[in-house]
mmCIF file of C-alpha atoms in Angstrom:
data_model
loop_
_atom_site.group_PDB
_atom_site.id
_atom_site.type_symbol
_atom_site.label_atom_id
_atom_site.label_comp_id
_atom_site.label_asym_id
_atom_site.label_seq_id
_atom_site.Cartn_x
_atom_site.Cartn_y
_atom_site.Cartn_z
ATOM 1 C CA UNK G 1 3.430 -9.218 -174.688
ATOM 2 C CA UNK G 2 6.568 -8.923 -176.773
ATOM 3 C CA UNK G 3 8.695 -7.698 -173.905
ATOM 4 C CA UNK G 4 7.971 -10.326 -171.352
ATOM 5 C CA UNK G 5 10.489 -12.426 -169.554
ATOM 6 C CA UNK G 6 10.656 -15.873 -167.950
ATOM 7 C CA UNK G 7 12.945 -16.147 -164.809
ATOM 8 C CA UNK G 8 13.715 -19.308 -163.089
ATOM 9 C CA UNK G 9 14.248 -18.925 -159.425
ATOM 10 C CA UNK G 10 15.172 -21.610 -156.722
ATOM 11 C CA UNK G 11 16.647 -21.994 -153.207
ATOM 12 C CA UNK G 12 16.571 -24.030 -150.085
ATOM 13 C CA UNK G 13 13.984 -22.114 -148.137
ATOM 14 C CA UNK G 14 11.198 -19.463 -148.590
ATOM 15 C CA UNK G 15 9.069 -17.490 -146.220
ATOM 16 C CA UNK G 16 6.071 -15.642 -147.568
ATOM 17 C CA UNK G 17 4.567 -14.567 -144.372
ATOM 18 C CA UNK G 18 0.623 -14.716 -143.942
ATOM 19 C CA UNK G 19 -0.467 -11.453 -142.504
ATOM 20 C CA UNK G 20 -3.102 -12.966 -140.328
ATOM 21 C CA UNK G 21 -0.472 -14.811 -138.210
ATOM 22 C CA UNK G 22 0.349 -12.284 -135.533
ATOM 23 C CA UNK G 23 3.027 -14.260 -133.302
ATOM 24 C CA UNK G 24 4.769 -16.884 -135.245
ATOM 25 C CA UNK G 25 5.524 -16.518 -138.952
ATOM 26 C CA UNK G 26 3.689 -19.076 -141.197
ATOM 27 C CA UNK G 27 4.366 -19.145 -144.977
ATOM 28 C CA UNK G 28 1.830 -19.196 -147.826
ATOM 29 C CA UNK G 29 2.016 -22.326 -149.772
ATOM 30 C CA UNK G 30 3.826 -20.712 -152.663
ATOM 31 C CA UNK G 31 5.656 -17.590 -153.811
ATOM 32 C CA UNK G 32 3.295 -14.620 -153.744
ATOM 33 C CA UNK G 33 2.979 -12.077 -156.698
ATOM 34 C CA UNK G 34 4.577 -9.245 -154.643
ATOM 35 C CA UNK G 35 7.472 -11.359 -153.752
ATOM 36 C CA UNK G 36 7.976 -12.395 -157.287
ATOM 37 C CA UNK G 37 8.062 -8.771 -158.232
ATOM 38 C CA UNK G 38 10.592 -8.053 -155.503
ATOM 39 C CA UNK G 39 12.807 -10.601 -156.851
ATOM 40 C CA UNK G 40 12.712 -9.112 -160.345
ATOM 41 C CA UNK G 41 13.209 -5.554 -159.012
ATOM 42 C CA UNK G 42 16.232 -6.700 -157.171
ATOM 43 C CA UNK G 43 17.688 -7.470 -160.422
ATOM 44 C CA UNK G 44 16.582 -4.566 -162.433
ATOM 45 C CA UNK G 45 14.258 -1.682 -161.400
ATOM 46 C CA UNK G 46 13.956 2.013 -162.502
ATOM 47 C CA UNK G 47 11.443 4.557 -161.802
ATOM 48 C CA UNK G 48 10.537 4.667 -165.467
ATOM 49 C CA UNK G 49 9.210 1.013 -165.508
ATOM 50 C CA UNK G 50 6.857 -0.936 -163.502
ATOM 51 C CA UNK G 51 6.955 -4.840 -163.419
ATOM 52 C CA UNK G 52 3.739 -6.911 -163.613
ATOM 53 C CA UNK G 53 3.612 -10.642 -162.851
ATOM 54 C CA UNK G 54 1.622 -12.810 -165.313
ATOM 55 C CA UNK G 55 2.045 -16.288 -164.197
ATOM 56 C CA UNK G 56 3.951 -18.285 -161.480
ATOM 57 C CA UNK G 57 4.950 -21.955 -162.311
ATOM 58 C CA UNK G 58 5.478 -24.138 -159.384
ATOM 59 C CA UNK G 59 7.970 -26.927 -159.965
ATOM 60 C CA UNK G 60 8.605 -28.637 -156.652
ATOM 61 C CA UNK G 61 6.050 -30.169 -154.246
ATOM 62 C CA UNK G 62 4.935 -27.970 -151.609
ATOM 63 C CA UNK G 63 6.799 -28.861 -148.354
ATOM 64 C CA UNK G 64 7.052 -27.112 -145.056
ATOM 65 C CA UNK G 65 9.604 -27.184 -142.235
ATOM 66 C CA UNK G 66 9.908 -25.421 -138.805
ATOM 67 C CA UNK G 67 12.949 -23.409 -137.814
ATOM 68 C CA UNK G 68 13.812 -20.959 -135.018
ATOM 69 C CA UNK G 69 15.044 -17.596 -136.064
ATOM 70 C CA UNK G 70 16.567 -14.577 -133.974
ATOM 71 C CA UNK G 71 14.812 -11.308 -134.815
ATOM 72 C CA UNK G 72 14.784 -7.836 -133.339
ATOM 73 C CA UNK G 73 11.579 -6.796 -131.692
ATOM 74 C CA UNK G 74 11.872 -2.847 -132.485
ATOM 75 C CA UNK G 75 12.887 -0.744 -135.274
ATOM 76 C CA UNK G 76 14.249 2.843 -135.580
ATOM 77 C CA UNK G 77 11.177 5.229 -135.942
ATOM 78 C CA UNK G 78 11.105 7.955 -138.628
ATOM 79 C CA UNK G 79 10.625 10.717 -135.996
ATOM 80 C CA UNK G 80 13.861 9.644 -134.289
ATOM 81 C CA UNK G 81 15.648 9.860 -137.578
ATOM 82 C CA UNK G 82 14.217 13.110 -138.323
ATOM 83 C CA UNK G 83 15.250 14.468 -134.868
ATOM 84 C CA UNK G 84 18.861 13.270 -135.469
ATOM 85 C CA UNK G 85 18.947 14.979 -138.859
ATOM 86 C CA UNK G 86 17.831 18.176 -137.007
ATOM 87 C CA UNK G 87 20.803 17.958 -134.658
ATOM 88 C CA UNK G 88 19.311 15.832 -131.804
ATOM 89 C CA UNK G 89 21.757 13.553 -129.913
ATOM 90 C CA UNK G 90 19.377 10.547 -129.722
ATOM 91 C CA UNK G 91 20.782 7.245 -130.354
ATOM 92 C CA UNK G 92 20.497 6.098 -133.971
ATOM 93 C CA UNK G 93 20.795 2.346 -133.654
ATOM 94 C CA UNK G 94 19.132 -0.776 -132.409
ATOM 95 C CA UNK G 95 20.564 -2.640 -129.572
ATOM 96 C CA UNK G 96 20.302 -6.072 -130.978
ATOM 97 C CA UNK G 97 21.552 -7.766 -127.637
ATOM 98 C CA UNK G 98 18.532 -6.098 -125.701
ATOM 99 C CA UNK G 99 15.867 -6.414 -128.460
ATOM 100 C CA UNK G 100 16.722 -9.955 -129.661
ATOM 101 C CA UNK G 101 13.945 -12.429 -129.383
ATOM 102 C CA UNK G 102 13.624 -15.931 -130.895
ATOM 103 C CA UNK G 103 10.490 -16.870 -132.951
ATOM 104 C CA UNK G 104 9.431 -19.996 -134.514
ATOM 105 C CA UNK G 105 8.718 -19.983 -138.241
ATOM 106 C CA UNK G 106 7.021 -22.449 -140.624
ATOM 107 C CA UNK G 107 8.807 -22.078 -143.916
ATOM 108 C CA UNK G 108 8.955 -23.587 -147.323
ATOM 109 C CA UNK G 109 11.705 -25.815 -148.410
ATOM 110 C CA UNK G 110 13.398 -26.611 -151.578
ATOM 111 C CA UNK G 111 11.470 -24.080 -153.730
ATOM 112 C CA UNK G 112 11.696 -23.604 -157.451
ATOM 113 C CA UNK G 113 9.509 -21.350 -159.602
ATOM 114 C CA UNK G 114 9.426 -19.843 -163.095
ATOM 115 C CA UNK G 115 8.227 -16.259 -162.944
ATOM 116 C CA UNK G 116 6.650 -14.847 -166.161
ATOM 117 C CA UNK G 117 6.277 -11.238 -166.016
ATOM 118 C CA UNK G 118 6.334 -8.060 -168.298
ATOM 119 C CA UNK G 119 6.896 -4.286 -167.573
ATOM 120 C CA UNK G 120 5.217 -1.090 -168.759
ATOM 121 C CA UNK G 121 6.555 2.420 -168.781
ATOM 122 C CA UNK G 122 5.474 4.838 -166.004
ATOM 123 C CA UNK G 123 4.672 8.296 -165.850
ATOM 124 C CA UNK G 124 8.267 8.908 -164.783
ATOM 125 C CA UNK G 125 9.747 7.835 -168.045
ATOM 126 C CA UNK G 126 11.651 10.580 -169.931
ATOM 127 C CA UNK G 127 12.399 10.995 -173.559
ATOM 128 C CA UNK G 128 15.273 8.660 -173.559
ATOM 129 C CA UNK G 129 13.286 5.975 -171.768
ATOM 130 C CA UNK G 130 12.119 3.361 -174.399
ATOM 131 C CA UNK G 131 10.704 -0.115 -173.920
ATOM 132 C CA UNK G 132 13.441 -1.666 -176.056
ATOM 133 C CA UNK G 133 16.128 -0.011 -173.968
ATOM 134 C CA UNK G 134 14.888 -1.311 -170.660
ATOM 135 C CA UNK G 135 14.144 -4.515 -172.079
ATOM 136 C CA UNK G 136 17.595 -5.251 -173.343
ATOM 137 C CA UNK G 137 19.205 -4.033 -170.056
ATOM 138 C CA UNK G 138 16.973 -6.349 -168.152
ATOM 139 C CA UNK G 139 17.864 -9.318 -170.474
ATOM 140 C CA UNK G 140 21.551 -8.555 -170.147
ATOM 141 C CA UNK G 141 21.533 -8.446 -166.363
ATOM 142 C CA UNK G 142 19.552 -11.712 -165.987
ATOM 143 C CA UNK G 143 21.761 -13.505 -168.587
ATOM 144 C CA UNK G 144 24.870 -12.441 -166.694
ATOM 145 C CA UNK G 145 23.555 -13.131 -163.202
ATOM 146 C CA UNK G 146 23.857 -9.433 -162.207
ATOM 147 C CA UNK G 147 21.545 -7.661 -159.820
ATOM 148 C CA UNK G 148 21.373 -4.575 -157.857
ATOM 149 C CA UNK G 149 21.026 -6.543 -154.538
ATOM 150 C CA UNK G 150 20.845 -10.259 -154.064
ATOM 151 C CA UNK G 151 17.186 -11.513 -154.545
ATOM 152 C CA UNK G 152 15.659 -13.380 -151.731
ATOM 153 C CA UNK G 153 12.461 -15.459 -150.912
ATOM 154 C CA UNK G 154 10.709 -13.404 -148.488
ATOM 155 C CA UNK G 155 13.415 -12.942 -146.129
ATOM 156 C CA UNK G 156 17.088 -12.029 -146.598
ATOM 157 C CA UNK G 157 18.208 -15.070 -144.893
ATOM 158 C CA UNK G 158 16.694 -17.173 -147.720
ATOM 159 C CA UNK G 159 18.639 -16.101 -151.084
ATOM 160 C CA UNK G 160 17.315 -16.849 -154.336
ATOM 161 C CA UNK G 161 19.284 -18.290 -157.286
ATOM 162 C CA UNK G 162 18.200 -17.032 -160.636
ATOM 163 C CA UNK G 163 18.649 -17.558 -164.392
ATOM 164 C CA UNK G 164 16.899 -16.264 -167.490
ATOM 165 C CA UNK G 165 14.758 -18.800 -169.450
ATOM 166 C CA UNK G 166 14.869 -18.291 -173.061
ATOM 167 C CA UNK G 167 12.805 -20.354 -175.358
ATOM 168 C CA UNK G 168 10.556 -23.098 -174.230
ATOM 169 C CA UNK G 169 10.570 -24.266 -170.662
ATOM 170 C CA UNK G 170 9.453 -27.460 -169.101
ATOM 171 C CA UNK G 171 5.946 -28.106 -167.734
ATOM 172 C CA UNK G 172 5.487 -28.470 -164.034
ATOM 173 C CA UNK G 173 5.205 -32.012 -162.719
ATOM 174 C CA UNK G 174 2.327 -31.037 -160.356
ATOM 175 C CA UNK G 175 -1.097 -32.019 -161.904
ATOM 176 C CA UNK G 176 -4.749 -31.190 -160.928
ATOM 177 C CA UNK G 177 -6.331 -28.081 -159.661
ATOM 178 C CA UNK G 178 -5.526 -26.861 -156.035
ATOM 179 C CA UNK G 179 -7.376 -24.061 -154.363
ATOM 180 C CA UNK G 180 -4.618 -22.158 -152.250
ATOM 181 C CA UNK G 181 -7.273 -19.761 -150.644
ATOM 182 C CA UNK G 182 -6.860 -16.040 -150.472
ATOM 183 C CA UNK G 183 -3.316 -14.863 -150.884
ATOM 184 C CA UNK G 184 -1.556 -11.487 -150.704
ATOM 185 C CA UNK G 185 -1.277 -9.820 -154.222
ATOM 186 C CA UNK G 186 0.354 -6.685 -153.566
ATOM 187 C CA UNK G 187 0.553 -3.395 -151.597
ATOM 188 C CA UNK G 188 -1.374 -0.427 -152.816
ATOM 189 C CA UNK G 189 0.760 2.619 -152.435
ATOM 190 C CA UNK G 190 -1.614 4.914 -154.434
ATOM 191 C CA UNK G 191 -2.608 6.992 -151.379
ATOM 192 C CA UNK G 192 0.381 7.178 -148.955
ATOM 193 C CA UNK G 193 -1.886 8.213 -146.197
ATOM 194 C CA UNK G 194 -3.868 5.038 -146.439
ATOM 195 C CA UNK G 195 -1.591 2.167 -147.653
ATOM 196 C CA UNK G 196 -3.572 -0.946 -148.145
ATOM 197 C CA UNK G 197 -2.967 -4.702 -148.920
ATOM 198 C CA UNK G 198 -4.550 -6.344 -151.763
ATOM 199 C CA UNK G 199 -5.446 -10.034 -152.128
ATOM 200 C CA UNK G 200 -6.533 -12.526 -154.822
ATOM 201 C CA UNK G 201 -7.884 -15.978 -154.806
ATOM 202 C CA UNK G 202 -5.051 -18.292 -155.765
ATOM 203 C CA UNK G 203 -5.978 -21.274 -157.871
ATOM 204 C CA UNK G 204 -3.084 -23.490 -159.070
ATOM 205 C CA UNK G 205 -3.844 -25.533 -162.163
ATOM 206 C CA UNK G 206 -1.131 -28.203 -163.083
ATOM 207 C CA UNK G 207 1.325 -26.101 -161.383
ATOM 208 C CA UNK G 208 0.569 -22.796 -162.667
ATOM 209 C CA UNK G 209 -0.996 -19.783 -160.986
ATOM 210 C CA UNK G 210 -2.337 -17.516 -163.698
ATOM 211 C CA UNK G 211 -2.510 -13.667 -162.650
ATOM 212 C CA UNK G 212 -3.108 -12.306 -166.099
ATOM 213 C CA UNK G 213 -6.854 -11.902 -165.479
ATOM 214 C CA UNK G 214 -7.234 -12.570 -161.685
ATOM 215 C CA UNK G 215 -9.650 -10.474 -159.583
ATOM 216 C CA UNK G 216 -7.863 -8.435 -156.900
ATOM 217 C CA UNK G 217 -9.710 -7.556 -153.613
ATOM 218 C CA UNK G 218 -9.048 -4.598 -151.392
#
């Protein structure tokens, strides 16, 4: 993988919600591959490339804390947006005072990871889209701390700091093997009529979750 990157990310909190929790939000033990991809895509994404996560290095001990957050209980439906675009006078907003509700969340605290990833060209790449071109742009943005929008750890309330790691990086202080169970891998948008989540068995060895050859379940 000559065009891979290593990106260090860290922050005060992270919330990578388990889908089986229906009422209160409970985070997975570590950053999920889909959240890691979202962080990188917040920095640099184009239709011509597709990012793939190879490894997640976990540096800080896994710690949880409970917080309460205000959330809205509804969202604007696509049908209402479509009606307004066609001239309807329906309200196109959410009344946060009426829809606000308080929910408890079990979140991670003091998180720090190094994400190893690479990208591949997609079928939307044009004649001017080369691997070298996109690689150099991604490196420049990561070196300069630039991004399309601020990356975050699962929720926008939990921003992620980032820096490009060049050369060797330290080994994790976590040792031994830890089975983290089945975790969300990504969302499969191949069939837009039948969007499905995919999962994998997360095994952390000496602080590293290797995704380069993991089995994905649908």
